Short mmCIF file of C-alpha atoms in Angstrom, two decimals:
data_model
loop_
_atom_site.label_atom_id
_atom_site.label_comp_id
_atom_site.label_asym_id
_atom_site.label_seq_id
_atom_site.Cartn_x
_atom_site.Cartn_y
_atom_site.Cartn_z
CA MET A 1 3.98 20.72 178.65
CA GLY A 2 2.15 21.86 175.33
CA ARG A 3 -1.67 20.54 175.04
CA ARG A 4 -2.26 18.58 171.66
CA PHE A 5 -5.40 19.84 169.73
CA THR A 6 -7.28 16.85 168.12
CA GLN A 7 -10.50 16.28 166.67
CA SER A 8 -11.78 12.94 167.68
CA ALA A 9 -14.91 12.99 165.91
CA THR A 10 -12.99 12.95 162.38
CA GLY A 11 -9.41 12.79 163.12
CA ALA A 12 -8.58 16.02 161.57
CA HIS A 13 -6.11 18.18 162.92
CA ALA A 14 -4.77 15.18 164.98
CA GLY A 15 -1.38 16.25 166.53
CA ALA A 16 -1.24 19.59 165.29
CA GLU A 17 0.73 21.66 167.76
CA PRO A 18 -0.09 24.98 168.38
CA ARG A 19 2.87 27.51 167.78
CA GLY A 20 2.42 29.62 170.72
CA PRO A 21 0.55 30.15 174.08
CA ILE A 22 -3.03 28.67 174.35
CA THR A 23 -5.63 30.83 175.86
CA ARG A 24 -8.58 29.30 177.67
CA ASP A 25 -11.88 30.30 178.64
CA ILE A 26 -11.57 31.74 182.45
CA HIS A 27 -14.92 31.34 183.23
CA TRP A 28 -15.25 27.75 182.65
CA ALA A 29 -14.43 26.35 186.03
CA GLY A 30 -17.26 28.52 187.74
CA GLU A 31 -19.92 27.46 184.88
CA MET A 32 -18.70 23.74 185.53
CA ARG A 33 -19.10 24.57 189.28
CA SER A 34 -22.56 25.96 188.70
CA ALA A 35 -23.85 23.23 186.61
CA ILE A 36 -22.92 20.67 189.16
CA GLY A 37 -24.50 22.99 191.97
CA VAL A 38 -27.83 23.06 190.00
CA ALA A 39 -27.74 19.22 189.27
CA SER A 40 -26.93 18.45 192.89
CA LEU A 41 -29.73 21.02 194.10
CA LEU A 42 -32.33 19.29 191.82
CA TYR A 43 -31.25 15.82 192.98
CA SER A 44 -31.43 16.49 196.63
CA ALA A 45 -34.79 18.30 196.24
CA LEU A 46 -36.27 15.42 194.39
CA LEU A 47 -34.95 12.73 196.77
CA ALA A 48 -36.05 14.86 199.89
CA MET A 49 -39.46 15.09 198.51
CA ASP A 50 -39.62 11.56 197.65
CA ALA A 51 -38.48 10.49 201.11
CA GLY A 52 -40.83 13.00 202.74
CA PHE A 53 -43.92 11.67 200.98
CA GLY A 54 -42.75 7.94 201.84
CA LYS A 55 -42.31 7.02 197.99
CA LEU A 56 -38.50 6.71 197.57
CA ASP A 57 -37.34 3.29 196.57
CA ALA A 58 -34.46 2.26 194.26
CA THR A 59 -36.12 2.89 190.97
CA ARG A 60 -37.22 6.43 191.86
CA GLY A 61 -33.66 7.12 193.53
CA ALA A 62 -32.30 5.83 189.96
CA LEU A 63 -34.64 8.00 187.74
CA TRP A 64 -33.76 11.07 189.68
CA THR A 65 -30.19 10.19 189.42
CA GLY A 66 -30.59 10.05 185.86
CA LEU A 67 -32.52 13.21 185.51
CA ALA A 68 -29.63 15.11 187.64
CA ALA A 69 -26.93 13.72 185.49
CA LEU A 70 -28.93 14.64 182.21
CA LEU A 71 -29.37 18.20 183.68
CA PHE A 72 -25.39 18.58 184.21
CA VAL A 73 -24.78 17.30 180.83
CA ILE A 74 -27.19 19.72 179.23
CA LEU A 75 -25.70 22.87 181.56
CA LEU A 76 -21.94 21.79 180.99
CA PRO A 77 -20.52 24.32 178.83
CA SER A 78 -17.98 23.42 176.34
CA LYS A 79 -14.19 24.24 177.28
CA VAL A 80 -12.88 26.75 174.62
CA SER A 81 -9.20 27.21 173.86
CA VAL A 82 -7.48 29.28 171.27
CA GLY A 83 -4.11 29.04 170.12
CA PRO A 84 -2.18 30.36 167.25
CA GLY A 85 -4.12 29.37 164.11
CA LEU A 86 -6.46 26.89 165.93
CA LEU A 87 -9.68 27.26 168.02
CA SER A 88 -10.85 24.14 169.98
CA ALA A 89 -14.08 23.46 171.76
CA ARG A 90 -14.08 20.22 174.13
CA GLY A 91 -17.57 18.96 174.96
CA LEU A 92 -18.00 16.13 177.24
CA LEU A 93 -16.98 13.33 175.03
CA VAL A 94 -15.87 15.20 172.02
CA GLU A 95 -13.31 17.98 171.27
CA ARG A 96 -13.58 19.79 167.85
CA THR A 97 -10.74 21.97 166.48
CA VAL A 98 -10.83 24.28 163.26
CA ARG A 99 -7.82 26.28 162.01
CA THR A 100 -8.66 29.69 162.53
CA ALA A 101 -6.03 31.16 159.83
CA SER A 102 -7.99 29.16 157.20
CA LEU A 103 -11.65 29.79 157.98
CA VAL A 104 -14.07 29.61 155.18
CA SER A 105 -17.36 30.61 156.93
CA VAL A 106 -18.31 32.16 160.17
CA GLY A 107 -22.26 32.23 160.94
CA TRP A 108 -24.93 32.34 163.74
CA SER A 109 -27.15 29.62 164.19
CA ASP A 110 -30.81 30.01 164.93
CA GLY A 111 -32.31 29.24 168.35
CA VAL A 112 -32.79 30.35 171.72
CA ALA A 113 -29.06 29.77 172.74
CA GLN A 114 -26.81 32.04 170.06
CA ARG A 115 -24.08 29.98 168.67
CA MET A 116 -21.36 30.99 166.49
CA ILE A 117 -20.51 28.46 163.67
CA LEU A 118 -16.82 28.37 162.41
CA ARG A 119 -15.84 26.15 159.24
CA ASP A 120 -12.28 25.91 157.94
CA THR A 121 -10.79 24.74 154.57
CA GLU A 122 -10.47 21.11 155.76
CA GLY A 123 -14.05 20.92 156.39
CA SER A 124 -13.91 21.02 160.25
CA GLN A 125 -16.66 22.72 161.99
CA VAL A 126 -16.69 24.22 165.68
CA GLU A 127 -19.89 25.79 167.47
CA ILE A 128 -19.26 28.06 170.50
CA ASP A 129 -21.28 30.50 172.57
CA PRO A 130 -19.81 34.09 171.31
CA THR A 131 -20.30 35.26 175.07
CA VAL A 132 -17.07 33.15 175.74
CA LEU A 133 -15.20 35.39 173.30
CA ALA A 134 -16.79 38.53 174.82
CA ARG A 135 -15.88 37.42 178.27
CA ASN A 136 -12.11 36.46 177.39
CA PRO A 137 -10.44 39.47 175.52
CA ALA A 138 -7.31 37.66 174.87
CA MET A 139 -9.29 34.86 173.34
CA TRP A 140 -11.00 37.36 171.29
CA ARG A 141 -7.93 39.37 169.97
CA ARG A 142 -6.21 35.81 168.92
CA LEU A 143 -9.28 34.74 166.83
CA ASP A 144 -9.60 38.28 165.40
CA THR A 145 -5.82 38.12 164.21
CA ASP A 146 -6.41 34.99 162.74
CA THR A 147 -9.65 35.55 160.98
CA ARG A 148 -7.96 38.73 159.46
CA THR A 149 -5.24 36.26 158.37
CA SER A 150 -8.22 34.34 156.75
CA ILE A 151 -9.57 37.48 154.82
CA ARG A 152 -6.12 38.50 153.54
CA ARG A 153 -5.76 34.95 152.15
CA GLY A 154 -9.12 34.93 150.56
CA THR A 155 -10.35 31.83 152.08
CA LEU A 156 -12.99 33.52 154.31
CA LEU A 157 -15.93 33.43 151.90
CA ARG A 158 -18.79 34.01 154.23
CA GLY A 159 -18.99 35.60 157.74
CA GLU A 160 -17.39 39.01 157.54
CA THR A 161 -20.73 40.79 158.74
CA ALA A 162 -21.04 38.21 161.66
CA LEU A 163 -17.40 39.01 162.73
CA ARG A 164 -17.97 42.88 162.57
CA ARG A 165 -21.08 42.50 164.57
CA LEU A 166 -19.16 40.23 167.26
CA ALA A 167 -16.43 42.95 167.26
CA GLU A 168 -18.69 45.73 167.82
CA ARG A 169 -20.52 43.82 170.51
CA ILE A 170 -17.33 43.08 172.28
CA ASP A 171 -16.03 46.59 172.05
CA ARG A 172 -19.28 47.80 173.63
CA GLU A 173 -19.17 45.55 176.51
CA THR A 174 -15.44 46.43 177.09
CA ALA A 175 -16.34 49.89 177.07
CA LEU A 176 -19.34 49.64 179.37
CA THR A 177 -16.76 47.44 181.77
CA VAL A 178 -14.08 50.58 181.45
CA PHE A 179 -16.88 52.97 182.61
CA LYS A 180 -18.17 50.92 185.33
CA VAL A 181 -14.54 50.38 186.85
CA SER A 182 -13.64 53.97 186.44
CA GLY A 183 -17.14 55.13 188.08
CA LEU A 184 -18.40 57.00 184.99
CA GLN A 185 -21.53 55.17 184.67
#
C-alpha cells in the first residue's frame, strides 16, 4: 500500500501520490530508540535521586516526567522520506512536503545544528538535517536527480552552490567509507 504525502500545516500536496518507490531514513528507528533511552535515563536518575533524598512527591514526579518528555521531543529527529518528485519530513505533530522537481531555493540555516532548507514553487518549505542524506545514499541520489530537474527547468533560483557543497561532502564521506571497508585507510 502506497503512503500518501501530505502537508498538515498548509494542506499543500494533500493526496499527492508519488510515482515510484519511497526511500526512508534507515537510521531513524535507532535515533528514536536513542531519544527514548536518554529521556528514560534522565527520568530514572531524577526519580532515584529524589527518592534517595526523601523529596519525591507527586509534584516533583510530574515535573520530572514533563522534563523527560520535553527532552524526548527535542531529541526525536524528523522522519525523512524521499519519493520521485517529493521530499517529506515528518515531525512529532506535522508532516511537511516539498516537490523536489520544482525547487525554488536550497539553503542552509545558521545555528548550532546545521539544517538544509528546501522551498518549492508552491511555497512549501522543509527543513532537514543534511546528514540524513549523507547516511542514506539512495535518498541522496533521488534528491540529486530531482534537483537537476529543477535546474534544467529553470525553477531553482538559489542554492546550486549549497547542493554542490553537499554533493562534495557526501562523495568525500562515501570515499572514506569505501577505504575503511576495504582496509585502505
